[in-house]
Tab-separated table of C-alpha atoms in Angstrom:
chain	number	residue	atom	x	y	z
A	1	UNK	CA	-0.011	0.068	-0.045
A	2	UNK	CA	0.998	3.589	-0.389
A	3	UNK	CA	-0.078	6.725	1.517
A	4	UNK	CA	-1.288	9.835	-0.120
A	5	UNK	CA	-0.044	13.121	1.538
A	6	UNK	CA	-2.330	16.190	1.818
A	7	UNK	CA	-1.343	19.624	0.412
A	8	UNK	CA	1.217	21.453	2.551
A	9	UNK	CA	2.211	24.493	0.781
A	10	UNK	CA	0.950	27.394	-1.364
A	11	UNK	CA	2.673	28.371	-4.718
A	12	UNK	CA	2.036	32.125	-3.948
A	13	UNK	CA	4.581	32.166	-1.034
A	14	UNK	CA	6.993	29.502	-2.310
A	15	UNK	CA	9.648	31.998	-3.682
A	16	UNK	CA	10.079	33.724	-0.350
A	17	UNK	CA	9.872	30.688	1.871
A	18	UNK	CA	12.524	28.188	0.280
A	19	UNK	CA	15.060	27.265	2.894
A	20	UNK	CA	18.462	28.645	3.403
A	21	UNK	CA	18.040	32.071	1.591
A	22	UNK	CA	21.244	33.786	0.635
A	23	UNK	CA	21.582	37.648	-0.120
A	24	UNK	CA	18.315	38.787	1.361
A	25	UNK	CA	18.994	42.294	0.313
A	26	UNK	CA	20.178	41.715	-3.355
A	27	UNK	CA	22.047	44.187	-5.389
A	28	UNK	CA	23.348	44.438	-8.958
A	29	UNK	CA	26.886	43.505	-8.372
A	30	UNK	CA	27.107	40.090	-9.773
A	31	UNK	CA	29.725	39.010	-12.328
A	32	UNK	CA	29.934	35.779	-14.207
A	33	UNK	CA	33.330	34.295	-15.481
A	34	UNK	CA	34.674	30.784	-16.019
A	35	UNK	CA	31.570	29.116	-14.776
A	36	UNK	CA	31.329	30.943	-11.460
A	37	UNK	CA	28.979	33.669	-10.370
A	38	UNK	CA	30.296	35.942	-7.835
A	39	UNK	CA	28.845	39.067	-6.127
A	40	UNK	CA	28.272	40.455	-2.552
A	41	UNK	CA	30.455	37.893	-0.868
A	42	UNK	CA	28.571	35.110	-2.718
A	43	UNK	CA	30.065	32.360	-5.071
A	44	UNK	CA	28.160	29.831	-6.963
A	45	UNK	CA	29.678	27.426	-9.522
A	46	UNK	CA	27.821	26.200	-12.441
A	47	UNK	CA	28.007	22.619	-11.429
A	48	UNK	CA	25.940	23.352	-8.304
A	49	UNK	CA	23.131	25.288	-9.949
A	50	UNK	CA	19.698	23.660	-10.348
A	51	UNK	CA	17.906	26.598	-12.169
A	52	UNK	CA	17.176	30.264	-11.974
A	53	UNK	CA	13.482	31.458	-11.631
A	54	UNK	CA	11.638	34.780	-12.070
A	55	UNK	CA	8.229	33.595	-11.290
A	56	UNK	CA	5.769	36.057	-9.919
A	57	UNK	CA	4.558	37.054	-7.257
A	58	UNK	CA	8.035	37.539	-5.683
A	59	UNK	CA	9.765	40.524	-4.139
A	60	UNK	CA	12.950	39.494	-5.964
A	61	UNK	CA	13.319	39.444	-9.617
A	62	UNK	CA	15.385	36.362	-9.781
A	63	UNK	CA	16.103	33.421	-7.525
A	64	UNK	CA	18.887	30.960	-8.001
A	65	UNK	CA	18.482	27.498	-6.678
A	66	UNK	CA	21.672	25.620	-5.998
A	67	UNK	CA	22.672	22.412	-4.271
A	68	UNK	CA	26.250	22.690	-2.826
A	69	UNK	CA	28.159	19.681	-2.113
A	70	UNK	CA	27.111	18.062	1.255
A	71	UNK	CA	29.238	19.338	4.127
A	72	UNK	CA	27.986	16.629	6.619
A	73	UNK	CA	27.201	13.015	6.438
A	74	UNK	CA	25.390	10.401	8.469
A	75	UNK	CA	27.839	8.537	10.565
A	76	UNK	CA	26.076	5.230	9.756
A	77	UNK	CA	25.403	5.559	6.094
A	78	UNK	CA	27.757	8.201	4.943
A	79	UNK	CA	24.775	9.691	3.276
A	80	UNK	CA	24.653	13.390	2.229
A	81	UNK	CA	22.669	15.902	4.274
A	82	UNK	CA	20.673	17.564	1.565
A	83	UNK	CA	20.532	21.401	1.894
A	84	UNK	CA	19.192	23.291	-1.062
A	85	UNK	CA	20.103	27.066	-1.181
A	86	UNK	CA	18.334	30.094	-2.651
A	87	UNK	CA	20.167	33.343	-3.733
A	88	UNK	CA	18.071	36.407	-4.545
A	89	UNK	CA	19.009	38.999	-7.107
A	90	UNK	CA	17.593	42.056	-8.754
A	91	UNK	CA	19.687	41.613	-12.024
A	92	UNK	CA	22.028	38.834	-13.185
A	93	UNK	CA	24.452	38.728	-16.236
A	94	UNK	CA	22.987	37.862	-19.564
A	95	UNK	CA	25.402	34.941	-20.154
A	96	UNK	CA	24.473	33.424	-16.880
A	97	UNK	CA	20.602	33.707	-17.491
A	98	UNK	CA	21.059	32.257	-20.847
A	99	UNK	CA	22.644	29.146	-19.417
A	100	UNK	CA	20.605	28.773	-16.356
A	101	UNK	CA	17.219	30.630	-16.281
A	102	UNK	CA	14.007	28.482	-16.265
A	103	UNK	CA	12.156	28.620	-19.527
A	104	UNK	CA	8.820	27.344	-18.440
A	105	UNK	CA	7.322	23.956	-17.784
A	106	UNK	CA	8.034	21.237	-20.254
A	107	UNK	CA	4.931	19.491	-21.720
A	108	UNK	CA	5.196	16.504	-19.525
A	109	UNK	CA	4.828	18.674	-16.503
A	110	UNK	CA	1.978	20.638	-17.945
A	111	UNK	CA	-1.577	21.157	-16.700
A	112	UNK	CA	-2.919	18.245	-18.784
A	113	UNK	CA	-0.767	15.710	-17.059
A	114	UNK	CA	-1.447	13.915	-13.828
A	115	UNK	CA	1.714	14.199	-11.765
A	116	UNK	CA	2.338	11.514	-8.996
A	117	UNK	CA	5.506	11.574	-7.012
A	118	UNK	CA	6.508	8.165	-6.015
A	119	UNK	CA	8.796	8.126	-2.891
A	120	UNK	CA	10.573	4.851	-2.400
A	121	UNK	CA	11.466	4.496	1.264
A	122	UNK	CA	13.421	1.301	0.791
A	123	UNK	CA	15.570	2.260	-2.252
A	124	UNK	CA	19.473	2.425	-1.791
A	125	UNK	CA	20.326	3.932	1.714
A	126	UNK	CA	16.902	5.391	2.185
A	127	UNK	CA	17.543	9.044	1.007
A	128	UNK	CA	14.283	9.422	-1.120
A	129	UNK	CA	12.144	10.886	1.878
A	130	UNK	CA	14.665	13.503	2.863
A	131	UNK	CA	15.563	14.506	-0.650
A	132	UNK	CA	11.891	15.204	-1.386
A	133	UNK	CA	11.251	17.239	1.554
A	134	UNK	CA	14.687	19.089	1.470
A	135	UNK	CA	15.311	19.471	-2.277
A	136	UNK	CA	12.484	18.336	-4.643
A	137	UNK	CA	9.561	20.048	-3.018
A	138	UNK	CA	11.280	23.419	-2.932
A	139	UNK	CA	12.315	23.211	-6.523
A	140	UNK	CA	8.746	22.326	-7.611
A	141	UNK	CA	7.412	25.286	-5.498
A	142	UNK	CA	9.918	27.607	-7.233
A	143	UNK	CA	8.698	26.623	-10.668
A	144	UNK	CA	5.199	27.087	-9.646
A	145	UNK	CA	4.122	23.525	-9.073
A	146	UNK	CA	2.656	22.635	-5.634
A	147	UNK	CA	0.099	20.389	-4.138
A	148	UNK	CA	-2.495	19.556	-5.258
A	149	UNK	CA	-0.990	20.025	-8.704
A	150	UNK	CA	0.959	16.866	-8.047
A	151	UNK	CA	0.171	13.872	-5.678
A	152	UNK	CA	2.738	12.602	-3.251
A	153	UNK	CA	2.730	8.804	-2.609
A	154	UNK	CA	5.155	7.190	-0.231
A	155	UNK	CA	5.770	3.596	-0.359
A	156	UNK	CA	5.018	1.389	2.621
A	157	UNK	CA	6.574	-1.805	1.413
A	158	UNK	CA	8.573	-3.352	-1.498
A	159	UNK	CA	5.136	-4.041	-3.164
A	160	UNK	CA	3.865	-0.375	-3.045
A	161	UNK	CA	5.103	0.741	-6.484
A	162	UNK	CA	4.240	-2.315	-8.316
A	163	UNK	CA	0.545	-2.242	-6.851
A	164	UNK	CA	0.198	1.457	-7.692
A	165	UNK	CA	1.263	0.645	-11.259
A	166	UNK	CA	-1.290	-2.186	-11.516
A	167	UNK	CA	-4.006	-0.048	-10.110
A	168	UNK	CA	-4.355	3.756	-10.482
A	169	UNK	CA	-1.431	4.241	-13.105
A	170	UNK	CA	-2.659	1.484	-15.478
A	171	UNK	CA	-6.358	2.743	-15.253
A	172	UNK	CA	-5.240	6.259	-16.213
A	173	UNK	CA	-3.092	5.029	-19.061
A	174	UNK	CA	-5.880	2.836	-20.485
A	175	UNK	CA	-8.191	5.857	-20.209
A	176	UNK	CA	-5.832	7.842	-22.460
A	177	UNK	CA	-4.763	9.949	-19.656
A	178	UNK	CA	-1.349	11.942	-19.857
A	179	UNK	CA	0.571	10.847	-16.873
A	180	UNK	CA	4.087	11.735	-15.606
A	181	UNK	CA	5.583	9.794	-12.650
A	182	UNK	CA	8.422	11.493	-10.867
A	183	UNK	CA	10.143	8.557	-9.302
A	184	UNK	CA	12.541	8.853	-6.267
A	185	UNK	CA	14.045	5.366	-6.309
A	186	UNK	CA	16.573	3.107	-8.084
A	187	UNK	CA	16.209	1.035	-11.163
A	188	UNK	CA	13.899	-1.232	-9.089
A	189	UNK	CA	11.221	1.315	-9.041
A	190	UNK	CA	11.170	1.565	-12.761
A	191	UNK	CA	11.070	-2.119	-13.239
A	192	UNK	CA	8.105	-2.293	-10.872
A	193	UNK	CA	6.156	0.142	-12.812
A	194	UNK	CA	6.862	-1.686	-16.109
A	195	UNK	CA	5.790	-4.981	-14.604
A	196	UNK	CA	2.688	-3.338	-12.956
A	197	UNK	CA	1.547	-2.048	-16.355
A	198	UNK	CA	2.226	-5.397	-18.146
A	199	UNK	CA	1.516	-8.025	-15.601
A	200	UNK	CA	-2.251	-8.426	-16.302
A	201	UNK	CA	-2.022	-7.850	-20.038
A	202	UNK	CA	-5.047	-5.760	-20.200
A	203	UNK	CA	-4.002	-2.596	-22.014
A	204	UNK	CA	-6.625	-0.840	-24.034
A	205	UNK	CA	-6.539	0.610	-27.631
A	206	UNK	CA	-6.402	4.024	-26.131
A	207	UNK	CA	-3.484	3.105	-23.821
A	208	UNK	CA	-1.112	6.211	-23.343
A	209	UNK	CA	2.331	5.191	-21.994
A	210	UNK	CA	3.161	7.061	-18.840
A	211	UNK	CA	6.290	9.225	-18.820
A	212	UNK	CA	8.942	8.442	-16.024
A	213	UNK	CA	11.356	10.942	-14.604
A	214	UNK	CA	13.869	9.052	-12.279
A	215	UNK	CA	15.621	10.823	-9.456
A	216	UNK	CA	18.407	8.342	-8.810
A	217	UNK	CA	18.424	7.383	-5.234
A	218	UNK	CA	19.154	3.627	-5.672
A	219	UNK	CA	22.446	1.888	-5.426
A	220	UNK	CA	23.776	1.488	-8.920
A	221	UNK	CA	21.238	3.654	-10.922
A	222	UNK	CA	22.180	1.972	-14.178
A	223	UNK	CA	19.285	3.433	-16.184
A	224	UNK	CA	20.208	6.994	-15.130
A	225	UNK	CA	23.918	6.698	-15.946
A	226	UNK	CA	23.066	5.317	-19.376
A	227	UNK	CA	20.210	7.687	-20.302
A	228	UNK	CA	21.968	10.909	-19.347
A	229	UNK	CA	25.063	12.849	-20.793
A	230	UNK	CA	28.463	12.326	-19.304
A	231	UNK	CA	28.410	15.418	-17.046
A	232	UNK	CA	31.060	17.509	-15.431
A	233	UNK	CA	28.569	17.857	-12.497
A	234	UNK	CA	29.678	15.777	-9.647
A	235	UNK	CA	26.223	15.618	-8.362
A	236	UNK	CA	23.667	13.105	-9.874
A	237	UNK	CA	20.931	14.895	-8.096
A	238	UNK	CA	21.629	18.288	-9.879
A	239	UNK	CA	21.692	16.461	-13.149
A	240	UNK	CA	18.347	14.759	-12.424
A	241	UNK	CA	16.808	17.994	-11.409
A	242	UNK	CA	17.993	19.799	-14.446
A	243	UNK	CA	16.581	16.846	-16.602
A	244	UNK	CA	13.238	17.189	-14.788
A	245	UNK	CA	13.117	20.901	-16.007
A	246	UNK	CA	14.587	20.558	-19.406
A	247	UNK	CA	14.483	16.927	-20.511
A	248	UNK	CA	12.804	14.943	-23.339
A	249	UNK	CA	10.394	12.102	-23.093
A	250	UNK	CA	11.280	9.089	-25.308
A	251	UNK	CA	10.178	5.356	-25.384
A	252	UNK	CA	12.103	2.946	-23.149
A	253	UNK	CA	12.922	-0.338	-24.620
A	254	UNK	CA	12.148	-3.526	-22.598
A	255	UNK	CA	12.659	-7.183	-22.554
A	256	UNK	CA	11.043	-10.105	-20.958
A	257	UNK	CA	12.380	-12.833	-18.884
A	258	UNK	CA	10.253	-16.089	-18.740
A	259	UNK	CA	11.008	-18.734	-16.147
A	260	UNK	CA	10.139	-22.478	-15.641
A	261	UNK	CA	7.024	-22.946	-13.591
A	262	UNK	CA	8.851	-23.888	-10.331
A	263	UNK	CA	10.777	-20.708	-10.129
A	264	UNK	CA	10.235	-18.116	-7.258
A	265	UNK	CA	10.567	-14.563	-6.732
A	266	UNK	CA	13.022	-14.178	-3.698
A	267	UNK	CA	12.595	-11.267	-1.286
A	268	UNK	CA	13.126	-10.503	2.424
A	269	UNK	CA	16.873	-11.378	2.176
A	270	UNK	CA	15.974	-14.613	0.353
A	271	UNK	CA	13.772	-15.734	3.143
A	272	UNK	CA	10.437	-15.386	1.171
A	273	UNK	CA	9.673	-17.139	-1.976
A	274	UNK	CA	6.590	-16.442	-4.096
A	275	UNK	CA	5.368	-17.471	-7.354
A	276	UNK	CA	5.921	-15.250	-10.399
A	277	UNK	CA	2.807	-13.980	-12.002
A	278	UNK	CA	2.723	-15.553	-15.545
A	279	UNK	CA	6.202	-16.891	-14.819
A	280	UNK	CA	7.418	-13.781	-16.413
A	281	UNK	CA	9.137	-10.532	-15.457
A	282	UNK	CA	9.596	-7.458	-17.588
A	283	UNK	CA	12.940	-5.400	-17.419
A	284	UNK	CA	14.778	-2.613	-19.041
A	285	UNK	CA	18.346	-2.900	-17.687
A	286	UNK	CA	19.777	-6.366	-17.068
A	287	UNK	CA	19.281	-10.105	-16.923
A	288	UNK	CA	22.078	-12.232	-15.436
A	289	UNK	CA	23.095	-15.516	-14.130
A	290	UNK	CA	26.402	-16.299	-12.327
A	291	UNK	CA	28.579	-14.106	-10.506
A	292	UNK	CA	26.564	-10.870	-11.011
A	293	UNK	CA	23.324	-12.441	-9.995
A	294	UNK	CA	24.868	-13.964	-6.855
A	295	UNK	CA	26.471	-10.590	-6.049
A	296	UNK	CA	23.229	-8.700	-6.214
A	297	UNK	CA	21.343	-11.451	-4.338
A	298	UNK	CA	23.851	-11.817	-1.492
A	299	UNK	CA	24.371	-8.091	-1.004
A	300	UNK	CA	20.725	-7.209	-0.860
A	301	UNK	CA	20.386	-7.158	2.915
A	302	UNK	CA	19.757	-4.389	5.372
A	303	UNK	CA	23.322	-4.491	6.572
A	304	UNK	CA	25.011	-4.312	3.305
A	305	UNK	CA	22.685	-1.806	1.830
A	306	UNK	CA	24.125	0.621	4.317
A	307	UNK	CA	27.338	0.638	2.262
A	308	UNK	CA	25.580	1.790	-1.001
A	309	UNK	CA	27.287	0.569	-4.249
A	310	UNK	CA	30.294	-0.493	-2.017
A	311	UNK	CA	28.249	-3.479	-1.045
A	312	UNK	CA	28.993	-5.384	-4.248
A	313	UNK	CA	32.623	-5.158	-3.763
A	314	UNK	CA	32.472	-6.494	-0.107
A	315	UNK	CA	30.408	-9.546	-1.351
A	316	UNK	CA	32.623	-10.036	-4.406
A	317	UNK	CA	35.647	-10.703	-2.258
A	318	UNK	CA	33.775	-13.664	-0.448
A	319	UNK	CA	32.540	-15.105	-3.778
A	320	UNK	CA	35.789	-14.810	-5.671
A	321	UNK	CA	38.072	-15.935	-2.911
A	322	UNK	CA	36.018	-18.276	-0.712
A	323	UNK	CA	37.625	-20.272	2.317
A	324	UNK	CA	37.126	-23.451	0.287
A	325	UNK	CA	39.662	-22.064	-2.344
A	326	UNK	CA	38.259	-21.817	-6.005
A	327	UNK	CA	35.205	-19.772	-6.721
A	328	UNK	CA	32.122	-21.601	-7.750
A	329	UNK	CA	31.599	-22.814	-11.330
A	330	UNK	CA	28.034	-22.240	-12.509
A	331	UNK	CA	26.780	-25.166	-14.387
A	332	UNK	CA	24.345	-24.511	-17.307
A	333	UNK	CA	23.549	-25.056	-20.875
A	334	UNK	CA	23.321	-21.706	-22.616
A	335	UNK	CA	21.569	-21.111	-25.973
A	336	UNK	CA	22.121	-17.807	-27.864
A	337	UNK	CA	19.605	-16.350	-30.501
A	338	UNK	CA	20.833	-14.285	-33.243
A	339	UNK	CA	18.813	-13.311	-36.295
A	340	UNK	CA	16.274	-15.958	-35.442
A	341	UNK	CA	18.944	-18.668	-35.311
A	342	UNK	CA	19.898	-20.609	-32.095
A	343	UNK	CA	23.478	-21.525	-31.118
A	344	UNK	CA	24.166	-23.790	-28.121
A	345	UNK	CA	27.401	-22.753	-26.493
A	346	UNK	CA	29.840	-25.668	-26.009
A	347	UNK	CA	30.908	-24.405	-22.540
A	348	UNK	CA	28.934	-25.760	-19.715
A	349	UNK	CA	30.871	-24.074	-16.802
A	350	UNK	CA	30.453	-20.410	-16.429
A	351	UNK	CA	31.444	-17.433	-14.302
A	352	UNK	CA	29.564	-14.541	-15.780
A	353	UNK	CA	26.596	-14.318	-18.017
A	354	UNK	CA	24.925	-11.008	-18.334
A	355	UNK	CA	22.631	-9.363	-20.946
A	356	UNK	CA	21.772	-5.781	-20.957
A	357	UNK	CA	20.171	-2.734	-22.650
A	358	UNK	CA	22.501	-0.313	-21.043
A	359	UNK	CA	25.944	0.575	-21.194
A	360	UNK	CA	26.807	1.253	-17.466
A	361	UNK	CA	25.597	-0.533	-14.395
A	362	UNK	CA	27.187	2.094	-12.226
A	363	UNK	CA	28.790	5.540	-13.265
A	364	UNK	CA	32.111	4.282	-13.774
A	365	UNK	CA	31.241	0.548	-14.579
A	366	UNK	CA	30.911	0.246	-18.392
A	367	UNK	CA	29.659	-3.445	-18.947
A	368	UNK	CA	28.456	-2.780	-22.538
A	369	UNK	CA	30.562	-0.131	-24.265
A	370	UNK	CA	28.745	-0.521	-27.611
A	371	UNK	CA	25.360	0.254	-26.116
A	372	UNK	CA	23.750	3.555	-26.901
A	373	UNK	CA	20.955	5.153	-24.962
A	374	UNK	CA	17.600	3.693	-25.900
A	375	UNK	CA	19.053	1.894	-28.854
A	376	UNK	CA	16.910	-1.241	-28.123
A	377	UNK	CA	19.730	-3.608	-28.674
A	378	UNK	CA	20.290	-6.452	-26.339
A	379	UNK	CA	23.901	-7.321	-25.765
A	380	UNK	CA	25.523	-10.211	-23.864
A	381	UNK	CA	28.735	-10.398	-21.754
A	382	UNK	CA	29.849	-13.821	-20.814
A	383	UNK	CA	32.939	-15.933	-19.920
A	384	UNK	CA	33.847	-19.442	-18.617
A	385	UNK	CA	34.919	-20.657	-15.322
A	386	UNK	CA	37.859	-18.587	-14.016
A	387	UNK	CA	39.977	-18.193	-10.791
A	388	UNK	CA	39.246	-15.253	-8.477
A	389	UNK	CA	42.226	-13.434	-9.687
A	390	UNK	CA	41.347	-13.975	-13.409
A	391	UNK	CA	37.914	-12.723	-12.834
A	392	UNK	CA	38.952	-9.618	-10.883
A	393	UNK	CA	41.507	-8.864	-13.725
A	394	UNK	CA	38.639	-9.080	-16.423
A	395	UNK	CA	36.163	-7.080	-14.452
A	396	UNK	CA	38.554	-4.380	-13.651
A	397	UNK	CA	38.428	-3.498	-17.341
A	398	UNK	CA	34.816	-2.528	-16.869
A	399	UNK	CA	36.033	0.186	-14.804
A	400	UNK	CA	38.365	1.302	-17.662
A	401	UNK	CA	35.744	2.339	-20.211
A	402	UNK	CA	34.653	-1.305	-20.854
A	403	UNK	CA	38.208	-2.710	-21.652
A	404	UNK	CA	37.174	-6.034	-20.416
A	405	UNK	CA	35.593	-6.909	-23.747
A	406	UNK	CA	39.141	-6.715	-25.306
A	407	UNK	CA	39.959	-9.913	-23.302
A	408	UNK	CA	40.275	-13.115	-25.350
A	409	UNK	CA	38.404	-14.842	-22.457
A	410	UNK	CA	35.369	-12.599	-22.875
A	411	UNK	CA	32.495	-13.095	-25.308
A	412	UNK	CA	30.540	-9.848	-26.319
A	413	UNK	CA	27.971	-9.483	-29.058
A	414	UNK	CA	24.351	-8.326	-29.810
A	415	UNK	CA	21.653	-10.909	-29.545
A	416	UNK	CA	17.908	-11.315	-29.970
A	417	UNK	CA	17.645	-13.251	-26.866
A	418	UNK	CA	19.101	-16.175	-24.917
A	419	UNK	CA	18.111	-19.278	-22.831
A	420	UNK	CA	19.734	-20.967	-19.763
A	421	UNK	CA	18.887	-24.398	-18.796
A	422	UNK	CA	20.312	-24.936	-15.240
A	423	UNK	CA	22.367	-27.919	-14.460
A	424	UNK	CA	23.060	-27.269	-10.822
A	425	UNK	CA	21.745	-30.007	-8.631
A	426	UNK	CA	20.265	-30.013	-5.136
A	427	UNK	CA	17.246	-28.475	-3.479
A	428	UNK	CA	18.789	-25.259	-2.521
A	429	UNK	CA	18.683	-22.601	-5.241
A	430	UNK	CA	21.864	-20.781	-4.173
A	431	UNK	CA	23.688	-21.178	-7.480
A	432	UNK	CA	20.444	-21.147	-9.475
A	433	UNK	CA	19.581	-17.491	-8.725
A	434	UNK	CA	19.033	-15.123	-11.629
A	435	UNK	CA	18.815	-11.287	-11.633
A	436	UNK	CA	16.270	-9.135	-13.616
A	437	UNK	CA	16.686	-5.396	-12.872
A	438	UNK	CA	17.562	-6.072	-9.317
A	439	UNK	CA	14.903	-8.765	-8.768
A	440	UNK	CA	16.214	-12.146	-7.696
A	441	UNK	CA	14.645	-15.343	-8.909
A	442	UNK	CA	15.329	-18.880	-7.728
A	443	UNK	CA	14.962	-21.487	-10.301
A	444	UNK	CA	14.198	-25.034	-9.373
A	445	UNK	CA	16.436	-28.025	-10.254
A	446	UNK	CA	16.208	-28.719	-14.054
A	447	UNK	CA	14.515	-25.439	-14.561
A	448	UNK	CA	15.269	-22.554	-17.229
A	449	UNK	CA	15.182	-18.860	-17.933
A	450	UNK	CA	14.558	-17.333	-21.370
A	451	UNK	CA	15.101	-13.724	-22.228
A	452	UNK	CA	13.660	-12.020	-25.245
A	453	UNK	CA	13.467	-8.509	-26.513
A	454	UNK	CA	10.118	-6.813	-26.268
A	455	UNK	CA	7.877	-6.842	-29.539
A	456	UNK	CA	8.122	-3.038	-30.231
A	457	UNK	CA	5.335	-2.305	-27.797
A	458	UNK	CA	5.759	0.988	-25.993
A	459	UNK	CA	4.936	0.494	-22.305
A	460	UNK	CA	6.441	3.650	-20.792
A	461	UNK	CA	8.535	6.734	-21.810
A	462	UNK	CA	11.400	7.954	-19.947
A	463	UNK	CA	12.726	11.629	-19.446
A	464	UNK	CA	16.443	12.135	-20.175
A	465	UNK	CA	18.740	14.919	-21.103
A	466	UNK	CA	19.906	13.271	-24.392
């Protein structure tokens, strides 16, 4: 379930009530050189600026909204303490205004669109609620959007976004309603929306794909890194907010992953196993088996999530250099599909099998260097059983702009789809776990997973700065 928050602010007072105002008595002494605005003991860098507004009524002609680097962190999570700043000015240099001034609401935020804001309380290190209150709400106020022009929905469980998409969001789409979802979550929130819209298969002839705007508050944020320009801005959050204000909505390619009937979706740190509706999960980022899926599964605990993206490295050490000596060899028969033709790999022992629609799984982890944003091409990276040291050396290349694909041990190519027939024995599915966009599926002994690209159907659109 999700909770719907009542209106809390008025757009007519937003300009004067944003937190941390600077320069309350503005003058005309600003200069702008080399990407830095200076004046009246104030210095603001381009990389910290979200936007500049001049919306009336306001007692100041211009208001600069910026998000400086955090000066404090939580001792437990090392999470940034968000603090938006506003600077008032009577006049600003033309070059500065040309670069940063707000040009009006984009169509996807217009009055004809229903605007839900989904706040995932469980994504990443739990930053979404504070980011909304401290940053996003003031930005929306500043551009003239306030409740009830949008609806705030806070998740109450890991099922909240999925259930919302299956219910209200799908009904609106089937009625032909324009909808834009501002999603404060990681990639898991996107996959939940896609599955909620597709799970029951009852889309109408008047279906209008919702647009998604992702504020990247997950762990890896692969979709965000792939669908946004390489930016000199050190803050993902500033880039996301600028995309919110100036982006373009485009169709998001998807794939489907089908599973044998005995497969189960694993949640609650692997303690809960539930049947998969229609034995199918839809995704937009990654489908994997082997080291990657085991890494994601084993690190998806409350304790590990406190470490953010570093959780993967902590678990990788245990998997690649176990006390028993050699890392596990994943046993499976793999069939690749290219141009409608099937090829069964001779290799039956594997370390890494990963297919993806994106280039980067993390900002600096380029798993598929040939992938281009929204190109709709599924590419697979795979290699056979290796020692821990060999695997480490291969994967280091992914942090060097994708040089791992240059290794003679690594296969990398575009495919239409693939199928894995699992040959691991035993009741436990520890070594038969797959990952689909962060969701973990345990497959029964003798079971299988089959991944195919979507059939050109447009399920959702996503807003990016490309």
